[in-house]
């Protein structure tokens, strides 16, 4: 990485620059993209005024690829957290895959939660190009729960834009990757546009990882096809994992599957988990009430 020298603008200088950029953007005129002009704009990202930073960011965003190296350096090396945050958000506007390595490194090393979230948002803006990098976070045993949560959020944002890549990830040997992939494909699977989607969901119901089975029964509960979902959900009522059993009961209740009442009652008689028993009873009561109405 090249030498990075951080500069700052006075509030008056930053305001003048923001107004200049605003006028050019309104007039549809190109923004100066020489290194000095870009460096000045990046310096203005440290201004305390949020609206002004947004105007600067839009200017840099209109420059596009030429602004990426300076933004990456600022995001990685600035001592000002405001600059790092704004640089990451600006990179999301540009969505240049060349910034991906710096975004990933920033996400993994920056201690500011906003910078982490913004860098992940920038990765998500690249769609399919960033899936490999994001999944590397999910499968890394050293990733924190927050990091994995943000990675899952990004994959959900990408979702329907890269269904084939995510479908492939459902066959991963890593259970965390499989879970992230099926969660990200939630809306795609819920539409059930193809037999492939149905097959993926049925495959997830028999996964060795209980968290994935639980996710699968939740997805089934979000469908509007109770006739198709009921035969798949019924066996899950006796799953060895209590969370799967609980979420299965909730999904049957959500779908209004009154024909499942006998199965729910049978499971209730043998259920040992007190929380699951309460959910099973709730499902029975609600479905019986619905039947009366």
PDB file of C-alpha atoms in Angstrom:
ATOM      1  CA  UNK A   1       0.000   0.000   0.000  1.00  0.00           C
ATOM      2  CA  UNK A   2       1.305   3.435  -0.884  1.00  0.00           C
ATOM      3  CA  UNK A   3       2.246   5.999   1.728  1.00  0.00           C
ATOM      4  CA  UNK A   4      -0.792   7.602   3.291  1.00  0.00           C
ATOM      5  CA  UNK A   5      -0.684  11.154   4.545  1.00  0.00           C
ATOM      6  CA  UNK A   6      -3.803  12.316   6.289  1.00  0.00           C
ATOM      7  CA  UNK A   7      -4.904  15.893   5.745  1.00  0.00           C
ATOM      8  CA  UNK A   8      -7.823  17.835   7.123  1.00  0.00           C
ATOM      9  CA  UNK A   9      -9.896  20.690   5.734  1.00  0.00           C
ATOM     10  CA  UNK A  10     -11.302  23.548   7.712  1.00  0.00           C
ATOM     11  CA  UNK A  11     -15.068  23.579   8.007  1.00  0.00           C
ATOM     12  CA  UNK A  12     -15.194  26.525   5.617  1.00  0.00           C
ATOM     13  CA  UNK A  13     -13.055  24.716   3.035  1.00  0.00           C
ATOM     14  CA  UNK A  14     -15.196  21.605   3.340  1.00  0.00           C
ATOM     15  CA  UNK A  15     -18.389  23.621   2.899  1.00  0.00           C
ATOM     16  CA  UNK A  16     -17.044  25.357  -0.198  1.00  0.00           C
ATOM     17  CA  UNK A  17     -16.050  22.007  -1.669  1.00  0.00           C
ATOM     18  CA  UNK A  18     -19.424  20.440  -0.923  1.00  0.00           C
ATOM     19  CA  UNK A  19     -21.273  23.327  -2.570  1.00  0.00           C
ATOM     20  CA  UNK A  20     -18.993  23.119  -5.592  1.00  0.00           C
ATOM     21  CA  UNK A  21     -19.655  19.393  -5.963  1.00  0.00           C
ATOM     22  CA  UNK A  22     -23.381  19.875  -5.473  1.00  0.00           C
ATOM     23  CA  UNK A  23     -23.546  22.438  -8.271  1.00  0.00           C
ATOM     24  CA  UNK A  24     -21.577  20.222 -10.638  1.00  0.00           C
ATOM     25  CA  UNK A  25     -23.714  17.176  -9.910  1.00  0.00           C
ATOM     26  CA  UNK A  26     -26.916  19.173 -10.414  1.00  0.00           C
ATOM     27  CA  UNK A  27     -25.627  20.462 -13.729  1.00  0.00           C
ATOM     28  CA  UNK A  28     -24.586  16.999 -14.818  1.00  0.00           C
ATOM     29  CA  UNK A  29     -20.944  18.049 -15.112  1.00  0.00           C
ATOM     30  CA  UNK A  30     -18.065  15.631 -14.417  1.00  0.00           C
ATOM     31  CA  UNK A  31     -16.229  15.896 -11.124  1.00  0.00           C
ATOM     32  CA  UNK A  32     -12.472  16.516 -11.270  1.00  0.00           C
ATOM     33  CA  UNK A  33     -10.822  13.113 -10.908  1.00  0.00           C
ATOM     34  CA  UNK A  34      -7.132  14.013 -10.631  1.00  0.00           C
ATOM     35  CA  UNK A  35      -5.293  12.655  -7.553  1.00  0.00           C
ATOM     36  CA  UNK A  36      -5.140  16.003  -5.762  1.00  0.00           C
ATOM     37  CA  UNK A  37      -8.867  16.657  -6.185  1.00  0.00           C
ATOM     38  CA  UNK A  38      -9.724  13.170  -4.978  1.00  0.00           C
ATOM     39  CA  UNK A  39      -7.407  13.546  -1.977  1.00  0.00           C
ATOM     40  CA  UNK A  40      -9.117  16.815  -1.062  1.00  0.00           C
ATOM     41  CA  UNK A  41     -12.541  15.206  -1.228  1.00  0.00           C
ATOM     42  CA  UNK A  42     -11.410  12.265   0.876  1.00  0.00           C
ATOM     43  CA  UNK A  43     -10.039  14.691   3.471  1.00  0.00           C
ATOM     44  CA  UNK A  44     -13.460  16.367   3.611  1.00  0.00           C
ATOM     45  CA  UNK A  45     -15.017  13.063   4.699  1.00  0.00           C
ATOM     46  CA  UNK A  46     -13.759  13.912   8.191  1.00  0.00           C
ATOM     47  CA  UNK A  47     -16.108  16.900   8.478  1.00  0.00           C
ATOM     48  CA  UNK A  48     -18.489  16.607  11.458  1.00  0.00           C
ATOM     49  CA  UNK A  49     -21.555  17.588   9.394  1.00  0.00           C
ATOM     50  CA  UNK A  50     -23.383  14.510   8.159  1.00  0.00           C
ATOM     51  CA  UNK A  51     -25.201  16.152   5.253  1.00  0.00           C
ATOM     52  CA  UNK A  52     -21.963  17.665   4.016  1.00  0.00           C
ATOM     53  CA  UNK A  53     -20.205  14.285   4.171  1.00  0.00           C
ATOM     54  CA  UNK A  54     -23.035  12.822   2.133  1.00  0.00           C
ATOM     55  CA  UNK A  55     -22.521  15.441  -0.572  1.00  0.00           C
ATOM     56  CA  UNK A  56     -18.801  14.703  -0.654  1.00  0.00           C
ATOM     57  CA  UNK A  57     -19.512  10.991  -0.800  1.00  0.00           C
ATOM     58  CA  UNK A  58     -21.850  11.470  -3.755  1.00  0.00           C
ATOM     59  CA  UNK A  59     -19.140  13.409  -5.534  1.00  0.00           C
ATOM     60  CA  UNK A  60     -16.607  10.657  -4.978  1.00  0.00           C
ATOM     61  CA  UNK A  61     -19.200   8.089  -5.965  1.00  0.00           C
ATOM     62  CA  UNK A  62     -19.739   9.842  -9.294  1.00  0.00           C
ATOM     63  CA  UNK A  63     -16.003   9.607  -9.988  1.00  0.00           C
ATOM     64  CA  UNK A  64     -16.168   5.870  -9.499  1.00  0.00           C
ATOM     65  CA  UNK A  65     -13.203   3.559  -9.987  1.00  0.00           C
ATOM     66  CA  UNK A  66     -10.586   6.325 -10.017  1.00  0.00           C
ATOM     67  CA  UNK A  67     -11.509   7.215  -6.419  1.00  0.00           C
ATOM     68  CA  UNK A  68     -11.260   3.650  -5.100  1.00  0.00           C
ATOM     69  CA  UNK A  69      -7.522   3.532  -4.176  1.00  0.00           C
ATOM     70  CA  UNK A  70      -7.699   6.736  -2.133  1.00  0.00           C
ATOM     71  CA  UNK A  71     -10.896   5.629  -0.423  1.00  0.00           C
ATOM     72  CA  UNK A  72      -9.402   2.236   0.431  1.00  0.00           C
ATOM     73  CA  UNK A  73      -6.336   3.855   1.957  1.00  0.00           C
ATOM     74  CA  UNK A  74      -8.463   6.237   4.003  1.00  0.00           C
ATOM     75  CA  UNK A  75     -10.697   3.393   5.181  1.00  0.00           C
ATOM     76  CA  UNK A  76      -7.717   1.259   6.188  1.00  0.00           C
ATOM     77  CA  UNK A  77      -5.355   3.858   7.605  1.00  0.00           C
ATOM     78  CA  UNK A  78      -7.143   7.015   8.739  1.00  0.00           C
ATOM     79  CA  UNK A  79      -6.921   7.846  12.430  1.00  0.00           C
ATOM     80  CA  UNK A  80     -10.361   9.466  12.198  1.00  0.00           C
ATOM     81  CA  UNK A  81     -13.199   7.015  12.649  1.00  0.00           C
ATOM     82  CA  UNK A  82     -15.527   9.407  10.801  1.00  0.00           C
ATOM     83  CA  UNK A  83     -13.316   9.181   7.721  1.00  0.00           C
ATOM     84  CA  UNK A  84     -13.134   5.390   7.881  1.00  0.00           C
ATOM     85  CA  UNK A  85     -16.895   5.124   8.179  1.00  0.00           C
ATOM     86  CA  UNK A  86     -17.562   7.551   5.331  1.00  0.00           C
ATOM     87  CA  UNK A  87     -14.954   5.929   3.075  1.00  0.00           C
ATOM     88  CA  UNK A  88     -16.559   2.514   3.521  1.00  0.00           C
ATOM     89  CA  UNK A  89     -20.016   3.914   2.799  1.00  0.00           C
ATOM     90  CA  UNK A  90     -18.697   5.653  -0.315  1.00  0.00           C
ATOM     91  CA  UNK A  91     -17.148   2.416  -1.561  1.00  0.00           C
ATOM     92  CA  UNK A  92     -20.627   0.902  -1.341  1.00  0.00           C
ATOM     93  CA  UNK A  93     -21.813   3.528  -3.850  1.00  0.00           C
ATOM     94  CA  UNK A  94     -19.035   2.606  -6.274  1.00  0.00           C
ATOM     95  CA  UNK A  95     -19.249  -1.184  -5.790  1.00  0.00           C
ATOM     96  CA  UNK A  96     -15.898  -1.851  -7.469  1.00  0.00           C
ATOM     97  CA  UNK A  97     -14.653  -5.407  -6.967  1.00  0.00           C
ATOM     98  CA  UNK A  98     -11.071  -4.082  -6.747  1.00  0.00           C
ATOM     99  CA  UNK A  99     -11.946  -2.727  -3.302  1.00  0.00           C
ATOM    100  CA  UNK A 100     -12.999  -6.148  -2.023  1.00  0.00           C
ATOM    101  CA  UNK A 101      -9.652  -7.171  -0.423  1.00  0.00           C
ATOM    102  CA  UNK A 102      -9.449  -3.874   1.489  1.00  0.00           C
ATOM    103  CA  UNK A 103     -13.080  -4.102   2.549  1.00  0.00           C
ATOM    104  CA  UNK A 104     -12.564  -7.624   3.861  1.00  0.00           C
ATOM    105  CA  UNK A 105      -9.391  -6.637   5.711  1.00  0.00           C
ATOM    106  CA  UNK A 106     -11.145  -3.621   7.222  1.00  0.00           C
ATOM    107  CA  UNK A 107     -14.093  -5.716   8.313  1.00  0.00           C
ATOM    108  CA  UNK A 108     -11.798  -8.171  10.063  1.00  0.00           C
ATOM    109  CA  UNK A 109      -9.472  -5.673  11.744  1.00  0.00           C
ATOM    110  CA  UNK A 110     -11.270  -2.376  12.403  1.00  0.00           C
ATOM    111  CA  UNK A 111     -12.553  -2.124  15.967  1.00  0.00           C
ATOM    112  CA  UNK A 112     -15.411   0.280  15.164  1.00  0.00           C
ATOM    113  CA  UNK A 113     -18.751  -1.482  14.716  1.00  0.00           C
ATOM    114  CA  UNK A 114     -20.029   1.128  12.234  1.00  0.00           C
ATOM    115  CA  UNK A 115     -16.943   0.697  10.063  1.00  0.00           C
ATOM    116  CA  UNK A 116     -17.457  -3.062  10.194  1.00  0.00           C
ATOM    117  CA  UNK A 117     -21.104  -2.764   9.216  1.00  0.00           C
ATOM    118  CA  UNK A 118     -20.379  -0.257   6.454  1.00  0.00           C
ATOM    119  CA  UNK A 119     -17.573  -2.345   4.992  1.00  0.00           C
ATOM    120  CA  UNK A 120     -19.836  -5.398   4.964  1.00  0.00           C
ATOM    121  CA  UNK A 121     -22.566  -3.328   3.324  1.00  0.00           C
ATOM    122  CA  UNK A 122     -20.070  -2.304   0.649  1.00  0.00           C
ATOM    123  CA  UNK A 123     -19.208  -5.948   0.033  1.00  0.00           C
ATOM    124  CA  UNK A 124     -22.897  -6.790  -0.267  1.00  0.00           C
ATOM    125  CA  UNK A 125     -23.316  -4.062  -2.899  1.00  0.00           C
ATOM    126  CA  UNK A 126     -21.073  -6.113  -5.216  1.00  0.00           C
ATOM    127  CA  UNK A 127     -23.486  -9.019  -5.285  1.00  0.00           C
ATOM    128  CA  UNK A 128     -22.155 -12.330  -6.543  1.00  0.00           C
ATOM    129  CA  UNK A 129     -18.550 -11.089  -6.710  1.00  0.00           C
ATOM    130  CA  UNK A 130     -18.350 -10.818  -2.934  1.00  0.00           C
ATOM    131  CA  UNK A 131     -20.000 -14.091  -1.905  1.00  0.00           C
ATOM    132  CA  UNK A 132     -16.733 -16.009  -1.653  1.00  0.00           C
ATOM    133  CA  UNK A 133     -15.197 -13.400   0.638  1.00  0.00           C
ATOM    134  CA  UNK A 134     -18.304 -13.221   2.807  1.00  0.00           C
ATOM    135  CA  UNK A 135     -18.572 -16.992   3.140  1.00  0.00           C
ATOM    136  CA  UNK A 136     -14.914 -17.095   4.204  1.00  0.00           C
ATOM    137  CA  UNK A 137     -15.982 -15.079   7.247  1.00  0.00           C
ATOM    138  CA  UNK A 138     -18.836 -17.470   7.994  1.00  0.00           C
ATOM    139  CA  UNK A 139     -16.622 -20.555   7.883  1.00  0.00           C
ATOM    140  CA  UNK A 140     -13.697 -19.032   9.784  1.00  0.00           C
ATOM    141  CA  UNK A 141     -13.750 -20.508  13.312  1.00  0.00           C
ATOM    142  CA  UNK A 142     -12.160 -17.317  14.642  1.00  0.00           C
ATOM    143  CA  UNK A 143     -14.986 -15.072  13.424  1.00  0.00           C
ATOM    144  CA  UNK A 144     -17.061 -13.527  16.195  1.00  0.00           C
ATOM    145  CA  UNK A 145     -20.821 -13.944  16.448  1.00  0.00           C
ATOM    146  CA  UNK A 146     -21.239 -10.321  15.406  1.00  0.00           C
ATOM    147  CA  UNK A 147     -19.059 -10.830  12.349  1.00  0.00           C
ATOM    148  CA  UNK A 148     -20.995 -13.922  11.338  1.00  0.00           C
ATOM    149  CA  UNK A 149     -24.255 -12.071  11.925  1.00  0.00           C
ATOM    150  CA  UNK A 150     -23.186  -9.241   9.628  1.00  0.00           C
ATOM    151  CA  UNK A 151     -22.015 -11.742   7.017  1.00  0.00           C
ATOM    152  CA  UNK A 152     -25.392 -13.496   7.111  1.00  0.00           C
ATOM    153  CA  UNK A 153     -27.114 -10.128   6.777  1.00  0.00           C
ATOM    154  CA  UNK A 154     -25.027  -9.336   3.689  1.00  0.00           C
ATOM    155  CA  UNK A 155     -25.786 -12.708   2.109  1.00  0.00           C
ATOM    156  CA  UNK A 156     -29.493 -12.095   2.666  1.00  0.00           C
ATOM    157  CA  UNK A 157     -29.165  -8.726   0.916  1.00  0.00           C
ATOM    158  CA  UNK A 158     -27.491 -10.435  -2.031  1.00  0.00           C
ATOM    159  CA  UNK A 159     -30.072 -13.239  -1.990  1.00  0.00           C
ATOM    160  CA  UNK A 160     -31.951 -13.374  -5.266  1.00  0.00           C
ATOM    161  CA  UNK A 161     -29.148 -11.662  -7.189  1.00  0.00           C
ATOM    162  CA  UNK A 162     -26.911 -14.735  -6.981  1.00  0.00           C
ATOM    163  CA  UNK A 163     -29.133 -17.771  -6.406  1.00  0.00           C
ATOM    164  CA  UNK A 164     -26.933 -20.271  -8.217  1.00  0.00           C
ATOM    165  CA  UNK A 165     -23.833 -19.488  -6.158  1.00  0.00           C
ATOM    166  CA  UNK A 166     -25.810 -19.717  -2.942  1.00  0.00           C
ATOM    167  CA  UNK A 167     -27.475 -22.943  -4.030  1.00  0.00           C
ATOM    168  CA  UNK A 168     -24.025 -24.401  -4.505  1.00  0.00           C
ATOM    169  CA  UNK A 169     -23.052 -23.302  -1.003  1.00  0.00           C
ATOM    170  CA  UNK A 170     -25.916 -25.334   0.459  1.00  0.00           C
ATOM    171  CA  UNK A 171     -23.873 -28.435  -0.396  1.00  0.00           C
ATOM    172  CA  UNK A 172     -20.824 -27.168   1.514  1.00  0.00           C
ATOM    173  CA  UNK A 173     -19.167 -29.464   4.038  1.00  0.00           C
ATOM    174  CA  UNK A 174     -19.236 -26.567   6.509  1.00  0.00           C
ATOM    175  CA  UNK A 175     -22.535 -26.440   8.405  1.00  0.00           C
ATOM    176  CA  UNK A 176     -22.219 -22.687   9.021  1.00  0.00           C
ATOM    177  CA  UNK A 177     -21.939 -22.094   5.286  1.00  0.00           C
ATOM    178  CA  UNK A 178     -24.942 -24.328   4.577  1.00  0.00           C
ATOM    179  CA  UNK A 179     -27.020 -22.492   7.162  1.00  0.00           C
ATOM    180  CA  UNK A 180     -25.999 -19.077   5.839  1.00  0.00           C
ATOM    181  CA  UNK A 181     -26.780 -20.097   2.278  1.00  0.00           C
ATOM    182  CA  UNK A 182     -30.243 -21.458   2.966  1.00  0.00           C
ATOM    183  CA  UNK A 183     -31.096 -18.430   5.089  1.00  0.00           C
ATOM    184  CA  UNK A 184     -29.937 -16.098   2.310  1.00  0.00           C
ATOM    185  CA  UNK A 185     -32.026 -17.992  -0.225  1.00  0.00           C
ATOM    186  CA  UNK A 186     -35.097 -17.711   1.991  1.00  0.00           C
ATOM    187  CA  UNK A 187     -37.196 -15.528  -0.285  1.00  0.00           C
ATOM    188  CA  UNK A 188     -36.064 -17.476  -3.333  1.00  0.00           C
ATOM    189  CA  UNK A 189     -37.043 -20.769  -1.750  1.00  0.00           C
ATOM    190  CA  UNK A 190     -40.301 -19.358  -0.431  1.00  0.00           C
ATOM    191  CA  UNK A 191     -41.379 -18.500  -3.967  1.00  0.00           C
ATOM    192  CA  UNK A 192     -40.835 -22.178  -4.884  1.00  0.00           C
ATOM    193  CA  UNK A 193     -40.293 -21.231  -8.510  1.00  0.00           C
ATOM    194  CA  UNK A 194     -38.558 -24.489  -9.367  1.00  0.00           C
ATOM    195  CA  UNK A 195     -38.293 -28.108  -8.346  1.00  0.00           C
ATOM    196  CA  UNK A 196     -34.673 -27.339  -7.483  1.00  0.00           C
ATOM    197  CA  UNK A 197     -35.827 -24.986  -4.730  1.00  0.00           C
ATOM    198  CA  UNK A 198     -38.180 -27.613  -3.335  1.00  0.00           C
ATOM    199  CA  UNK A 199     -35.415 -30.197  -3.395  1.00  0.00           C
ATOM    200  CA  UNK A 200     -33.056 -27.865  -1.533  1.00  0.00           C
ATOM    201  CA  UNK A 201     -35.589 -27.296   1.193  1.00  0.00           C
ATOM    202  CA  UNK A 202     -36.298 -30.999   1.577  1.00  0.00           C
ATOM    203  CA  UNK A 203     -32.548 -31.638   1.697  1.00  0.00           C
ATOM    204  CA  UNK A 204     -32.202 -29.089   4.492  1.00  0.00           C
ATOM    205  CA  UNK A 205     -34.906 -30.840   6.530  1.00  0.00           C
ATOM    206  CA  UNK A 206     -32.616 -33.870   6.798  1.00  0.00           C
ATOM    207  CA  UNK A 207     -29.364 -32.011   7.405  1.00  0.00           C
ATOM    208  CA  UNK A 208     -27.123 -33.343  10.152  1.00  0.00           C
ATOM    209  CA  UNK A 209     -27.012 -29.836  11.669  1.00  0.00           C
ATOM    210  CA  UNK A 210     -30.032 -29.098  13.868  1.00  0.00           C
ATOM    211  CA  UNK A 211     -29.789 -25.352  13.227  1.00  0.00           C
ATOM    212  CA  UNK A 212     -30.277 -25.964   9.503  1.00  0.00           C
ATOM    213  CA  UNK A 213     -33.239 -28.267  10.082  1.00  0.00           C
ATOM    214  CA  UNK A 214     -34.711 -25.597  12.307  1.00  0.00           C
ATOM    215  CA  UNK A 215     -34.204 -22.970   9.610  1.00  0.00           C
ATOM    216  CA  UNK A 216     -35.872 -25.262   7.085  1.00  0.00           C
ATOM    217  CA  UNK A 217     -39.041 -25.741   9.134  1.00  0.00           C
ATOM    218  CA  UNK A 218     -39.234 -21.985   9.685  1.00  0.00           C
ATOM    219  CA  UNK A 219     -39.050 -21.442   5.924  1.00  0.00           C
ATOM    220  CA  UNK A 220     -41.813 -23.977   5.421  1.00  0.00           C
ATOM    221  CA  UNK A 221     -43.945 -22.049   7.870  1.00  0.00           C
ATOM    222  CA  UNK A 222     -43.491 -18.917   5.790  1.00  0.00           C
ATOM    223  CA  UNK A 223     -44.890 -20.581   2.668  1.00  0.00           C
ATOM    224  CA  UNK A 224     -48.480 -20.268   1.610  1.00  0.00           C
ATOM    225  CA  UNK A 225     -48.565 -23.869   0.438  1.00  0.00           C
ATOM    226  CA  UNK A 226     -49.748 -25.744   3.509  1.00  0.00           C
ATOM    227  CA  UNK A 227     -50.743 -28.773   1.428  1.00  0.00           C
ATOM    228  CA  UNK A 228     -47.140 -29.239   0.303  1.00  0.00           C
ATOM    229  CA  UNK A 229     -45.595 -28.272   3.639  1.00  0.00           C
ATOM    230  CA  UNK A 230     -47.685 -30.451   5.965  1.00  0.00           C
ATOM    231  CA  UNK A 231     -46.210 -33.863   5.022  1.00  0.00           C
ATOM    232  CA  UNK A 232     -42.722 -32.399   5.395  1.00  0.00           C
ATOM    233  CA  UNK A 233     -43.376 -30.762   8.747  1.00  0.00           C
ATOM    234  CA  UNK A 234     -45.150 -33.643  10.443  1.00  0.00           C
ATOM    235  CA  UNK A 235     -42.064 -35.883  10.868  1.00  0.00           C
ATOM    236  CA  UNK A 236     -40.104 -32.914  12.242  1.00  0.00           C
ATOM    237  CA  UNK A 237     -42.429 -32.813  15.270  1.00  0.00           C
ATOM    238  CA  UNK A 238     -40.448 -35.727  16.679  1.00  0.00           C
ATOM    239  CA  UNK A 239     -37.009 -34.410  15.720  1.00  0.00           C
ATOM    240  CA  UNK A 240     -34.306 -35.115  18.301  1.00  0.00           C
ATOM    241  CA  UNK A 241     -33.629 -31.381  18.663  1.00  0.00           C
ATOM    242  CA  UNK A 242     -36.011 -29.371  20.829  1.00  0.00           C
ATOM    243  CA  UNK A 243     -35.660 -26.186  18.741  1.00  0.00           C
ATOM    244  CA  UNK A 244     -36.661 -28.057  15.592  1.00  0.00           C
ATOM    245  CA  UNK A 245     -39.718 -29.474  17.363  1.00  0.00           C
ATOM    246  CA  UNK A 246     -40.676 -26.061  18.716  1.00  0.00           C
ATOM    247  CA  UNK A 247     -40.311 -24.294  15.367  1.00  0.00           C
ATOM    248  CA  UNK A 248     -42.190 -27.084  13.608  1.00  0.00           C
ATOM    249  CA  UNK A 249     -45.159 -26.585  15.913  1.00  0.00           C
ATOM    250  CA  UNK A 250     -45.054 -22.848  15.308  1.00  0.00           C
ATOM    251  CA  UNK A 251     -44.928 -23.355  11.541  1.00  0.00           C
ATOM    252  CA  UNK A 252     -47.909 -25.718  11.607  1.00  0.00           C
ATOM    253  CA  UNK A 253     -49.811 -23.156  13.645  1.00  0.00           C
ATOM    254  CA  UNK A 254     -48.814 -20.348  11.291  1.00  0.00           C
ATOM    255  CA  UNK A 255     -49.954 -22.326   8.249  1.00  0.00           C
ATOM    256  CA  UNK A 256     -53.286 -23.114   9.903  1.00  0.00           C
ATOM    257  CA  UNK A 257     -52.797 -26.860   9.479  1.00  0.00           C
ATOM    258  CA  UNK A 258     -55.717 -28.041  11.612  1.00  0.00           C
ATOM    259  CA  UNK A 259     -55.258 -31.571  10.277  1.00  0.00           C
ATOM    260  CA  UNK A 260     -51.996 -31.677  12.240  1.00  0.00           C
ATOM    261  CA  UNK A 261     -53.788 -31.390  15.607  1.00  0.00           C
ATOM    262  CA  UNK A 262     -53.693 -35.177  16.301  1.00  0.00           C
ATOM    263  CA  UNK A 263     -49.940 -35.257  15.610  1.00  0.00           C
ATOM    264  CA  UNK A 264     -49.393 -32.235  17.839  1.00  0.00           C
ATOM    265  CA  UNK A 265     -51.392 -33.861  20.643  1.00  0.00           C
ATOM    266  CA  UNK A 266     -49.461 -37.115  20.307  1.00  0.00           C
ATOM    267  CA  UNK A 267     -46.164 -35.267  20.548  1.00  0.00           C
ATOM    268  CA  UNK A 268     -47.484 -33.260  23.501  1.00  0.00           C
ATOM    269  CA  UNK A 269     -48.084 -36.486  25.439  1.00  0.00           C
ATOM    270  CA  UNK A 270     -44.471 -37.595  25.121  1.00  0.00           C
ATOM    271  CA  UNK A 271     -42.702 -34.199  25.071  1.00  0.00           C
ATOM    272  CA  UNK A 272     -40.165 -33.768  27.875  1.00  0.00           C
ATOM    273  CA  UNK A 273     -39.050 -30.187  27.178  1.00  0.00           C
ATOM    274  CA  UNK A 274     -41.222 -27.716  29.102  1.00  0.00           C
ATOM    275  CA  UNK A 275     -40.782 -24.900  26.567  1.00  0.00           C
ATOM    276  CA  UNK A 276     -41.700 -27.140  23.652  1.00  0.00           C
ATOM    277  CA  UNK A 277     -44.723 -28.436  25.593  1.00  0.00           C
ATOM    278  CA  UNK A 278     -46.025 -24.887  25.960  1.00  0.00           C
ATOM    279  CA  UNK A 279     -45.600 -24.234  22.233  1.00  0.00           C
ATOM    280  CA  UNK A 280     -47.263 -27.525  21.309  1.00  0.00           C
ATOM    281  CA  UNK A 281     -50.221 -26.704  23.557  1.00  0.00           C
ATOM    282  CA  UNK A 282     -50.430 -23.215  22.093  1.00  0.00           C
ATOM    283  CA  UNK A 283     -50.471 -24.624  18.565  1.00  0.00           C
ATOM    284  CA  UNK A 284     -53.217 -27.104  19.459  1.00  0.00           C
ATOM    285  CA  UNK A 285     -55.336 -24.417  21.121  1.00  0.00           C
ATOM    286  CA  UNK A 286     -54.958 -21.944  18.260  1.00  0.00           C
ATOM    287  CA  UNK A 287     -55.701 -24.508  15.565  1.00  0.00           C
ATOM    288  CA  UNK A 288     -58.732 -25.816  17.442  1.00  0.00           C
ATOM    289  CA  UNK A 289     -60.016 -22.262  17.860  1.00  0.00           C
ATOM    290  CA  UNK A 290     -59.460 -21.601  14.176  1.00  0.00           C
ATOM    291  CA  UNK A 291     -61.411 -24.749  13.330  1.00  0.00           C
ATOM    292  CA  UNK A 292     -64.384 -23.547  15.391  1.00  0.00           C
ATOM    293  CA  UNK A 293     -64.394 -20.193  13.620  1.00  0.00           C
TER     294      UNK A 293
END
